mmCIF file of N, CA and C and ligand atoms in Angstrom:
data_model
loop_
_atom_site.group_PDB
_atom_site.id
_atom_site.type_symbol
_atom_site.label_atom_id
_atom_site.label_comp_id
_atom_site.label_asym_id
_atom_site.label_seq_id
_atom_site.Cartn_x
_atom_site.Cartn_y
_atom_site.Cartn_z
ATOM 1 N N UNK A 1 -39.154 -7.604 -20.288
ATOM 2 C CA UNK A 1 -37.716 -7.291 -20.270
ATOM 3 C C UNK A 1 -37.452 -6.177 -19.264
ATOM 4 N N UNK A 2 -36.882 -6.454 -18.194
ATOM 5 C CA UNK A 2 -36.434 -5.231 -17.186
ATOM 6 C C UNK A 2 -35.344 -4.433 -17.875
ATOM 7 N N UNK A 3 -35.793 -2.922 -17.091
ATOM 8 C CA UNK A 3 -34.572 -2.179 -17.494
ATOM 9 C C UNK A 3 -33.410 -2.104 -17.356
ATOM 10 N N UNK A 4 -32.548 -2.160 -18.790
ATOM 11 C CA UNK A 4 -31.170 -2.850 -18.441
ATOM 12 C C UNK A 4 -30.661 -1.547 -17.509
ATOM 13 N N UNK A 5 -30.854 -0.424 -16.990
ATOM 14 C CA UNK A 5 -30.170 0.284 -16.308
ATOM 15 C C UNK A 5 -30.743 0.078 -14.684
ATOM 16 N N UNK A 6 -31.766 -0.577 -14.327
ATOM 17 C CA UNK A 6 -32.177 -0.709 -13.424
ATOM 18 C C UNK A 6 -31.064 -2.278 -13.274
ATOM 19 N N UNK A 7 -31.139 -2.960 -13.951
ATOM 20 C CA UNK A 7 -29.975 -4.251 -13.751
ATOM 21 C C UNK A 7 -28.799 -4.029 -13.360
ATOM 22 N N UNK A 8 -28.550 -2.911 -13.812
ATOM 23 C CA UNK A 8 -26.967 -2.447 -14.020
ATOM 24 C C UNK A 8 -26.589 -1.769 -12.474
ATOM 25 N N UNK A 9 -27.776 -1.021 -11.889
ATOM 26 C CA UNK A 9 -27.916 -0.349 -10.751
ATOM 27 C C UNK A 9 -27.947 -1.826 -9.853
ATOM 28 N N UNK A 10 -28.693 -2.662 -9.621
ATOM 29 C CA UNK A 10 -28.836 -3.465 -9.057
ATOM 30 C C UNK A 10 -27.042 -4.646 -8.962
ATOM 31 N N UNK A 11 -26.677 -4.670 -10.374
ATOM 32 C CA UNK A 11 -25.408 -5.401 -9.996
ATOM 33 C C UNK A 11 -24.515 -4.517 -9.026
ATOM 34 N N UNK A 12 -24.471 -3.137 -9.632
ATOM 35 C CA UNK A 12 -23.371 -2.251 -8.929
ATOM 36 C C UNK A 12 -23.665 -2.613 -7.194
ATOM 37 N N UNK A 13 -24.831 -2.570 -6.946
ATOM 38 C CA UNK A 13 -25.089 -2.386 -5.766
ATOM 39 C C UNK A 13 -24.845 -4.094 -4.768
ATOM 40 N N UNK A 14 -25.056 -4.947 -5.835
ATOM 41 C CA UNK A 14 -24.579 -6.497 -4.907
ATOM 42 C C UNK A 14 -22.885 -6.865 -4.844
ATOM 43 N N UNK A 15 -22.496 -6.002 -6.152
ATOM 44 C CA UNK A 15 -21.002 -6.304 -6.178
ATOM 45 C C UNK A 15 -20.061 -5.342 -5.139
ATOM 46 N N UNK A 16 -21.203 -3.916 -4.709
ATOM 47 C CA UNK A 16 -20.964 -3.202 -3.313
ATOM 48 C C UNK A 16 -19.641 -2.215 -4.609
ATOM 49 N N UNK A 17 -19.011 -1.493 -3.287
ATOM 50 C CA UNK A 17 -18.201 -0.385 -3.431
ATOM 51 C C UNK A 17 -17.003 -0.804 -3.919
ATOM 52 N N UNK A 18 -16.150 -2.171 -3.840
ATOM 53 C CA UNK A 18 -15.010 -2.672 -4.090
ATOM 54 C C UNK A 18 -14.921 -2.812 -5.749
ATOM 55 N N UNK A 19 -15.999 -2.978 -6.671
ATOM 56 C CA UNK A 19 -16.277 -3.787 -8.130
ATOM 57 C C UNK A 19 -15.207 -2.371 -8.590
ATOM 58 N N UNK A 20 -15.604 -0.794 -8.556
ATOM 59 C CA UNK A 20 -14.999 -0.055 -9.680
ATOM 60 C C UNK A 20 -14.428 0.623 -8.969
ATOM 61 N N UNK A 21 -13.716 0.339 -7.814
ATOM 62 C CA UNK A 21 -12.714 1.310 -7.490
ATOM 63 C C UNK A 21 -11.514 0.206 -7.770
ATOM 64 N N UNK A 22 -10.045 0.622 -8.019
ATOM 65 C CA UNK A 22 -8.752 0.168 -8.281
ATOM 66 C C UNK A 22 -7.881 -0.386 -7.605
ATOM 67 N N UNK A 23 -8.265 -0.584 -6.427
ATOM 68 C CA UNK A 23 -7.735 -1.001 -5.196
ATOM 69 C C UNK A 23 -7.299 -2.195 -5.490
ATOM 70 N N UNK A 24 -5.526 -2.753 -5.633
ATOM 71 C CA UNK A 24 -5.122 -4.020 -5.732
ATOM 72 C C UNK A 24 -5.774 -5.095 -5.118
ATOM 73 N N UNK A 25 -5.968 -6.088 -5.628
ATOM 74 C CA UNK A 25 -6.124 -6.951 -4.606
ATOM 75 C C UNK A 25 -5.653 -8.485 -5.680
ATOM 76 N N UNK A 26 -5.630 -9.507 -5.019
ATOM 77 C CA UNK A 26 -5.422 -10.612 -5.883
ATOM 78 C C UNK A 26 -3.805 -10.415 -6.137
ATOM 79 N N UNK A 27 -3.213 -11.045 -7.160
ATOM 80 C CA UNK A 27 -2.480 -11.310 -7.358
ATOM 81 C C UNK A 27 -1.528 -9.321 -7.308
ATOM 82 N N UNK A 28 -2.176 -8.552 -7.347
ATOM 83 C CA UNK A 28 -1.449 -7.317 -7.774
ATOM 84 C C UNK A 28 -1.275 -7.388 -6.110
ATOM 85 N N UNK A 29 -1.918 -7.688 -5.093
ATOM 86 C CA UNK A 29 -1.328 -7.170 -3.719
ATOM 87 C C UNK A 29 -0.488 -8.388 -3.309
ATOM 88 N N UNK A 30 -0.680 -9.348 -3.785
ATOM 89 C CA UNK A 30 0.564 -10.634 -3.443
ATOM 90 C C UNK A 30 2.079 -10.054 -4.101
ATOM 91 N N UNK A 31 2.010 -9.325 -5.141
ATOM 92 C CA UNK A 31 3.422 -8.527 -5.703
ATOM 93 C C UNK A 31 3.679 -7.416 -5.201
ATOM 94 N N UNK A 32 2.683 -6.924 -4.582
ATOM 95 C CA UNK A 32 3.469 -5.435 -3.195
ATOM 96 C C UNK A 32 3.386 -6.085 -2.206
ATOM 97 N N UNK A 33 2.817 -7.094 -1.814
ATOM 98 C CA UNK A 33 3.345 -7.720 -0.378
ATOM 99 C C UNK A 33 4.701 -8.356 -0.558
ATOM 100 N N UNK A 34 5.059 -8.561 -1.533
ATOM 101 C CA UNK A 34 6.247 -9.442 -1.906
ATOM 102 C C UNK A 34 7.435 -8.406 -1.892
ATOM 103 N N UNK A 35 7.128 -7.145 -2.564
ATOM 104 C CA UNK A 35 7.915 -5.962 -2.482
ATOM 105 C C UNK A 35 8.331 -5.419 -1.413
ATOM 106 N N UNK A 36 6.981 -5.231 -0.040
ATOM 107 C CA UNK A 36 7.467 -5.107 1.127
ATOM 108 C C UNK A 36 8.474 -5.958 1.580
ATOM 109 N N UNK A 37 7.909 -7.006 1.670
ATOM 110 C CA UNK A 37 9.023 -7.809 2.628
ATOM 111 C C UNK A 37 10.423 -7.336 1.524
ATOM 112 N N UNK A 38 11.010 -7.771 0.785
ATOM 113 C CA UNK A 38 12.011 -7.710 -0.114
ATOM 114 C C UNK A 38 12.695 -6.356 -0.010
ATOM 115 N N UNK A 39 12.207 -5.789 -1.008
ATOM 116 C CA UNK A 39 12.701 -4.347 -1.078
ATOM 117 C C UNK A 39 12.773 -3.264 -0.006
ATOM 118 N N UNK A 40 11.567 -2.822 0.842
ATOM 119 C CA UNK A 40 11.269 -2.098 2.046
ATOM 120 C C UNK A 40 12.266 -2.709 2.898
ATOM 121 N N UNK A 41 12.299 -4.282 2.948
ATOM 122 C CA UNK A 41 12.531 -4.874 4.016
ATOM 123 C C UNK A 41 14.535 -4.842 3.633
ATOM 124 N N UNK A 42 14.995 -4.887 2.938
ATOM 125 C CA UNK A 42 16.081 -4.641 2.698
ATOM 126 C C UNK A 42 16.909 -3.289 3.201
ATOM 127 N N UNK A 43 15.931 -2.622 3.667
ATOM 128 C CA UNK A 43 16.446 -1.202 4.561
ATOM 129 C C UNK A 43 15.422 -1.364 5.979
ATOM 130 N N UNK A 44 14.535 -1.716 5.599
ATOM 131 C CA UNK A 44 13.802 -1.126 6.872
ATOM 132 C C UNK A 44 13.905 -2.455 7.622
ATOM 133 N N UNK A 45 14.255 -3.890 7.175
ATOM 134 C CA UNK A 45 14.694 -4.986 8.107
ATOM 135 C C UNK A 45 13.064 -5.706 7.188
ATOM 136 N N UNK A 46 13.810 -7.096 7.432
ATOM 137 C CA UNK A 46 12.745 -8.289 6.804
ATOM 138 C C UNK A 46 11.436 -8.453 7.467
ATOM 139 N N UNK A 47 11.605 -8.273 8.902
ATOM 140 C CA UNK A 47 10.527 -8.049 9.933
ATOM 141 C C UNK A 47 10.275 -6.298 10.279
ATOM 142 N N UNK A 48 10.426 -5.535 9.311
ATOM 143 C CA UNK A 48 10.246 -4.355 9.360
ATOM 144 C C UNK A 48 10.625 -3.072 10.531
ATOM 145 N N UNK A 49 11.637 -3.966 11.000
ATOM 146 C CA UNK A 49 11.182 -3.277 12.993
ATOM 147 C C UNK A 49 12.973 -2.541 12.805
ATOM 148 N N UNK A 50 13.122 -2.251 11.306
ATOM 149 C CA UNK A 50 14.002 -1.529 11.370
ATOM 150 C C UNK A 50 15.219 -1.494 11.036
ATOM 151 N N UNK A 51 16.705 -1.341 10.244
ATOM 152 C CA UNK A 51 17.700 -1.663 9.869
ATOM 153 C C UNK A 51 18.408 -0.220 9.794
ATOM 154 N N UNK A 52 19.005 0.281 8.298
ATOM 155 C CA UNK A 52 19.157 1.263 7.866
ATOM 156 C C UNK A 52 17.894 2.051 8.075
ATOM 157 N N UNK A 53 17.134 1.843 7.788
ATOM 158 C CA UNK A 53 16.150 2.466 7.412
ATOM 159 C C UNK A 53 14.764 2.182 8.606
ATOM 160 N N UNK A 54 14.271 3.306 9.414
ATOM 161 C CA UNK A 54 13.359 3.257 10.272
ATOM 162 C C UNK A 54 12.592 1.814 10.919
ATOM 163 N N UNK A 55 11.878 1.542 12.312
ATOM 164 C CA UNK A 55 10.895 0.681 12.289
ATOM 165 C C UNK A 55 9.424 1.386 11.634
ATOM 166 N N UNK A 56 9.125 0.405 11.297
ATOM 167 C CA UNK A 56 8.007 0.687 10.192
ATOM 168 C C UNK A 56 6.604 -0.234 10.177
ATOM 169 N N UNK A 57 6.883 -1.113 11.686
ATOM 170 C CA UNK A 57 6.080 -2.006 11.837
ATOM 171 C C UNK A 57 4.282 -1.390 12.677
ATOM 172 N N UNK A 58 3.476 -2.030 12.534
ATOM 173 C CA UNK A 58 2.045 -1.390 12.728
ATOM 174 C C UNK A 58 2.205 -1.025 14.061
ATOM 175 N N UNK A 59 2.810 -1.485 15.160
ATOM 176 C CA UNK A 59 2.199 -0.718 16.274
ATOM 177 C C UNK A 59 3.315 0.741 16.063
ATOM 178 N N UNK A 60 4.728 0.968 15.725
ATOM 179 C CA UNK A 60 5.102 1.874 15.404
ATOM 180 C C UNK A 60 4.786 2.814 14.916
ATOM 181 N N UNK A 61 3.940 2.704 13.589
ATOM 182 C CA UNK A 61 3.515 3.781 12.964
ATOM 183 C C UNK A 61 1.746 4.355 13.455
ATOM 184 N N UNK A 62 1.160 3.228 14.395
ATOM 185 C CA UNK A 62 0.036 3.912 14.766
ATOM 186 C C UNK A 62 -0.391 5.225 14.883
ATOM 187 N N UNK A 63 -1.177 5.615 14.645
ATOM 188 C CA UNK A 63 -1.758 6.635 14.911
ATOM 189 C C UNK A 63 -1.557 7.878 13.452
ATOM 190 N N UNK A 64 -0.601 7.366 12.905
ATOM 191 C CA UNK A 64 -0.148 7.759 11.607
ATOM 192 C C UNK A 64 -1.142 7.756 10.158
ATOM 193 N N UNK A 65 -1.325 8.866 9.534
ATOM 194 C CA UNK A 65 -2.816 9.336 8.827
ATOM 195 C C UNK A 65 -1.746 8.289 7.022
ATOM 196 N N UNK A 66 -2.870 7.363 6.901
ATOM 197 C CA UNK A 66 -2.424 6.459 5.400
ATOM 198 C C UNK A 66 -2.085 6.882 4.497
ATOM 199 N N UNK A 67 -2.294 8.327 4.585
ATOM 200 C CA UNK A 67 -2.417 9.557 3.496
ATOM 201 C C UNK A 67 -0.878 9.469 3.362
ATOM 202 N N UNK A 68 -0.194 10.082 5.306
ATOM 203 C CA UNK A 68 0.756 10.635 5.060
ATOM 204 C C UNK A 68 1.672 9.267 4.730
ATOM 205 N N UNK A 69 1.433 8.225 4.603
ATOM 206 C CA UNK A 69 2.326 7.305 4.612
ATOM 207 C C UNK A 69 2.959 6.804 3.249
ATOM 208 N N UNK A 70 1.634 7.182 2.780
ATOM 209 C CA UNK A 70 1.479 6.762 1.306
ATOM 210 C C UNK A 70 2.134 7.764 0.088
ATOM 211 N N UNK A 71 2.309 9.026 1.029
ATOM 212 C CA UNK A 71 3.044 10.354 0.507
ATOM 213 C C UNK A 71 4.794 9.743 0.639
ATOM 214 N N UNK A 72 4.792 9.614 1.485
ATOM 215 C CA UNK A 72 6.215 8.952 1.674
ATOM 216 C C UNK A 72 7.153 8.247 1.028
ATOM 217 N N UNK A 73 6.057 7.016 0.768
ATOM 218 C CA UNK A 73 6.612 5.880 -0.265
ATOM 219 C C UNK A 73 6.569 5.928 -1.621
ATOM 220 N N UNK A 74 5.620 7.287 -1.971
ATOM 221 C CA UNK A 74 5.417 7.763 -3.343
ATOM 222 C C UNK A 74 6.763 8.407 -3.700
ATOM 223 N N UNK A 75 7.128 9.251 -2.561
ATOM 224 C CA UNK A 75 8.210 10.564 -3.248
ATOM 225 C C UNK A 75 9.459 10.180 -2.149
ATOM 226 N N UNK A 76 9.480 9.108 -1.230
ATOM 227 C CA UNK A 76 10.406 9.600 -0.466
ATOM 228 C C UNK A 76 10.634 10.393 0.484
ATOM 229 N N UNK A 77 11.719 10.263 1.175
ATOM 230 C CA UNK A 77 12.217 11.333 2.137
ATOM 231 C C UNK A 77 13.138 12.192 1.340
ATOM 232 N N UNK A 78 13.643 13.033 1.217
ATOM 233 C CA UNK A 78 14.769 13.840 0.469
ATOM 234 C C UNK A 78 15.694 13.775 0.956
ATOM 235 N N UNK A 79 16.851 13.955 0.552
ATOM 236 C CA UNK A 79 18.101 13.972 1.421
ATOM 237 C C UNK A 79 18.656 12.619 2.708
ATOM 238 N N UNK A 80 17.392 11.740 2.410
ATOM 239 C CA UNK A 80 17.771 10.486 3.035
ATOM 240 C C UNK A 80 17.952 9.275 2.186
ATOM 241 N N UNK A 81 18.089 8.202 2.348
ATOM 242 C CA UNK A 81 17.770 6.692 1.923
ATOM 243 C C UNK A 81 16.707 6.664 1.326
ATOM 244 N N UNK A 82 15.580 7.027 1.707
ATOM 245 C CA UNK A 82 14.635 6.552 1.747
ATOM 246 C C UNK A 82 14.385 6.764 0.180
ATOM 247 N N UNK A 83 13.763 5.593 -0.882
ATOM 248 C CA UNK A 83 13.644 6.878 -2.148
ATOM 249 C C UNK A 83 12.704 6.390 -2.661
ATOM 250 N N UNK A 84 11.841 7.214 -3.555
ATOM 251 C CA UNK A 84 10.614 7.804 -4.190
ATOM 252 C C UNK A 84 10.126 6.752 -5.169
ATOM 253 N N UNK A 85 8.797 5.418 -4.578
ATOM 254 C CA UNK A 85 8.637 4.698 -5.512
ATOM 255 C C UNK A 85 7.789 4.551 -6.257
ATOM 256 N N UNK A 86 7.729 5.984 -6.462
ATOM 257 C CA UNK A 86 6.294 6.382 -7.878
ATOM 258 C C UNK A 86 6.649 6.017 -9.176
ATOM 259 N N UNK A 87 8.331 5.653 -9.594
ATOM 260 C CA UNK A 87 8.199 5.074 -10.976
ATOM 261 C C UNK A 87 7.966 3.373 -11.005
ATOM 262 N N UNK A 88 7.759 3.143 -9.316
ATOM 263 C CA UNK A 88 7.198 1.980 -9.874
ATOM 264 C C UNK A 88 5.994 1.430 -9.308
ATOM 265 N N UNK A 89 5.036 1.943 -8.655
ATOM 266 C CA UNK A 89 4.159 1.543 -7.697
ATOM 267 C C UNK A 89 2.883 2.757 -8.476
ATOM 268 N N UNK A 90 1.569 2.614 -8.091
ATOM 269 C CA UNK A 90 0.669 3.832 -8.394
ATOM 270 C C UNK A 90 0.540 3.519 -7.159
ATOM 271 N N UNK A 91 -0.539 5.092 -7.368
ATOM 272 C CA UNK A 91 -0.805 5.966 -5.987
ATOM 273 C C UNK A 91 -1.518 5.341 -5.398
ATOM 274 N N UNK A 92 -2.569 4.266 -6.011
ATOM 275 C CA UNK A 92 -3.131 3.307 -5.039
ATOM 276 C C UNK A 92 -2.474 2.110 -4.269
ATOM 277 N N UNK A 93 -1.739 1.418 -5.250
ATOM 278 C CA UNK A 93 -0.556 0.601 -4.535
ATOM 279 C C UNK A 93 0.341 1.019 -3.328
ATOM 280 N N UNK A 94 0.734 2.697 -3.179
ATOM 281 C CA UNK A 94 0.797 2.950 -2.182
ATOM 282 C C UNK A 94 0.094 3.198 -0.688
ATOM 283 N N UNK A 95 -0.892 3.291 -1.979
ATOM 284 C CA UNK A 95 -2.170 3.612 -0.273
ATOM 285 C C UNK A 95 -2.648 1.771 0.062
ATOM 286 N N UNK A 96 -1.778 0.996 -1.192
ATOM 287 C CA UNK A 96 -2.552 -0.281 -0.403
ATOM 288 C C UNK A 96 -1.354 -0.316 0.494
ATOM 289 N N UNK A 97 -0.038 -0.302 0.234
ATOM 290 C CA UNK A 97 0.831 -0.668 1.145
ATOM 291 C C UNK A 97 0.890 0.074 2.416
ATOM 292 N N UNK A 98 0.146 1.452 2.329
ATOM 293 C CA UNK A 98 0.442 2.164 3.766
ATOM 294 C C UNK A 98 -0.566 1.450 4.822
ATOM 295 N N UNK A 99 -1.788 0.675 4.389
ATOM 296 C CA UNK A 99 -2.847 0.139 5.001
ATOM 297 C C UNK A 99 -2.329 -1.156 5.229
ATOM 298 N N UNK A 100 -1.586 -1.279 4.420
ATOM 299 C CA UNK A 100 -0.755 -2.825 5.009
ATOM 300 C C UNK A 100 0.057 -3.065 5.695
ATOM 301 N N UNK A 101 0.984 -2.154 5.868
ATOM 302 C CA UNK A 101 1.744 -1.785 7.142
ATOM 303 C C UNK A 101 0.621 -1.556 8.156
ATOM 304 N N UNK A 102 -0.084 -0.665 8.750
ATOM 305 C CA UNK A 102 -0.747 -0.513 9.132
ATOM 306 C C UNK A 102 -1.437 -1.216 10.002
ATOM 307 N N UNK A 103 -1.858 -2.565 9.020
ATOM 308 C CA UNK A 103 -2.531 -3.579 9.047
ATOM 309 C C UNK A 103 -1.532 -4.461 9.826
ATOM 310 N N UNK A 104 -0.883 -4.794 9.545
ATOM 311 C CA UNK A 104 -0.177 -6.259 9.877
ATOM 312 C C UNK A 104 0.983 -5.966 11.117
ATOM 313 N N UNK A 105 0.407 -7.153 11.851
ATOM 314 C CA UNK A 105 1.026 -6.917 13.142
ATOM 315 C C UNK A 105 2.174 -7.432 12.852
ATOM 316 N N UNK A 106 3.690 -7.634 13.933
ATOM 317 C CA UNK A 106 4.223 -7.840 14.055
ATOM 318 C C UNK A 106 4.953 -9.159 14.112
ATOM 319 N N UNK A 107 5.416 -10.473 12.702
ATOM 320 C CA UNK A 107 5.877 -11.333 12.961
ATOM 321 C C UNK A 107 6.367 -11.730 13.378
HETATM 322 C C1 LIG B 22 17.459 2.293 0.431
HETATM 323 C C2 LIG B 22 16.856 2.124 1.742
HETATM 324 C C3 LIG B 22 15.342 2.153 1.866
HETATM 325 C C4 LIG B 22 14.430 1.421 1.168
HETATM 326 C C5 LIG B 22 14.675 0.406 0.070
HETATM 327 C C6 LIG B 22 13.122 1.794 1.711
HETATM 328 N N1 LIG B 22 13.258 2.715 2.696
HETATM 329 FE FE1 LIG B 22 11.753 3.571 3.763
HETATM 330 N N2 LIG B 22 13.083 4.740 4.738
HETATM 331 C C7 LIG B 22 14.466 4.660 4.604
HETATM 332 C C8 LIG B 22 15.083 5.654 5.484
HETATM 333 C C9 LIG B 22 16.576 5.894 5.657
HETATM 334 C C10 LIG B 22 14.017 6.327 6.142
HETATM 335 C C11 LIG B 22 14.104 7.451 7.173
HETATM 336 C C12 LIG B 22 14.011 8.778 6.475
HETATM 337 C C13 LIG B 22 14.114 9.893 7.499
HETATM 338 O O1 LIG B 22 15.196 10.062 8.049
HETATM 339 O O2 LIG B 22 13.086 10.551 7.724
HETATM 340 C C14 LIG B 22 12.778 5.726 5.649
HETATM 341 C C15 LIG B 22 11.515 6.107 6.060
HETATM 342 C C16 LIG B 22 10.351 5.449 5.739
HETATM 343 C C17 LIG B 22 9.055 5.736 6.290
HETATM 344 C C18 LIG B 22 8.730 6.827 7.297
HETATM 345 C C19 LIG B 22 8.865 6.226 8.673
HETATM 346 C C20 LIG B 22 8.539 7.232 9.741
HETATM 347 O O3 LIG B 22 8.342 6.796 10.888
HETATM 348 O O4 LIG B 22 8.517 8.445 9.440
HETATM 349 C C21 LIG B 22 8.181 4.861 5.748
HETATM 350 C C22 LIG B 22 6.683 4.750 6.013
HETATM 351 C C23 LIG B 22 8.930 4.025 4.837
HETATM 352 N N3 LIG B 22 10.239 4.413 4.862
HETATM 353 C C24 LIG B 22 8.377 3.010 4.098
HETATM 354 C C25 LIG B 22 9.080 2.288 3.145
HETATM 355 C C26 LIG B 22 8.453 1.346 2.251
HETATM 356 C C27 LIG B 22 6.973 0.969 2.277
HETATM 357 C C28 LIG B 22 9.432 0.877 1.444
HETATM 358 C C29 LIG B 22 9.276 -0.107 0.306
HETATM 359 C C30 LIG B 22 8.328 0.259 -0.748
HETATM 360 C C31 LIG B 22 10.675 1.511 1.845
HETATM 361 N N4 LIG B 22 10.418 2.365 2.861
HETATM 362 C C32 LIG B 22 11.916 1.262 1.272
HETATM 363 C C33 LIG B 22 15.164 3.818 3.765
HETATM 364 C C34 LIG B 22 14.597 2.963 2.847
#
């Protein structure tokens, strides 16, 4: 009988770094991708490149740290439009969406 903690070490390590960290994926990032386009996209434009509310599309925001992006969409801008969607998103959902902007080029 091998050691079940040597098993346990061994799964962690084939299932890699993604198994226990929280990072949406699956159906939870198909409902913030759905949010972007929709909601974001309802100010910031459906193709993101801007309306009321800033362009926001990946080559725009290049060079821009995920951190600070993800600060943004958590709390907002103050005194602007822009507003604070920590009662409905977690802090990882934001950091998935700032990497998804990020990510996705321009339709
Ligand atoms: C009600 C309108 C509105 C909605 C909805 C909205 N935004 Fe904004 N957003 C704004 C405005 C206005 C600004 C510009 C604030 C300023 O003047 O700095 C802004 C700024 C931003 C910025 C900073 C851009 C930059 O270059 O500094 C990011 C990133 C952003 N929004 C992302 C999002 C995301 C992601 C969503 C959806 C979860 C979203 N916004 C939904 C109005 C909106």
């Amino acid at each position: 009988m091998p050691d079940p903690r040597a098993l346990l070490a061994a799964l962690i390590l084939i299932a890699g770094p993604g198994m226990a960290d929280t990072a949406p994926s699956g159906a939870e990032a198909a409902r913030l991708e759905r949010m972007v386009i929709q909601d974001c996209g309802s100010c910031h434009g459906l193709t993101l490149k801007g309306g009321l509310g800033p362009d926001i599309r990946a080559a725009t925001l290049a060079g821009t740290e995920p951190e600070s992006l993800a600060a943004i969409i958590l709390d907002g801008v103050p005194g602007t439009a822009m507003p604070p969607w920590r009662p409905l998103i977690s802090e990882e959902d934001a950091r998935w969406i700032a990497e998804y902007l990020l990510a996705t080029p321009a339709q």
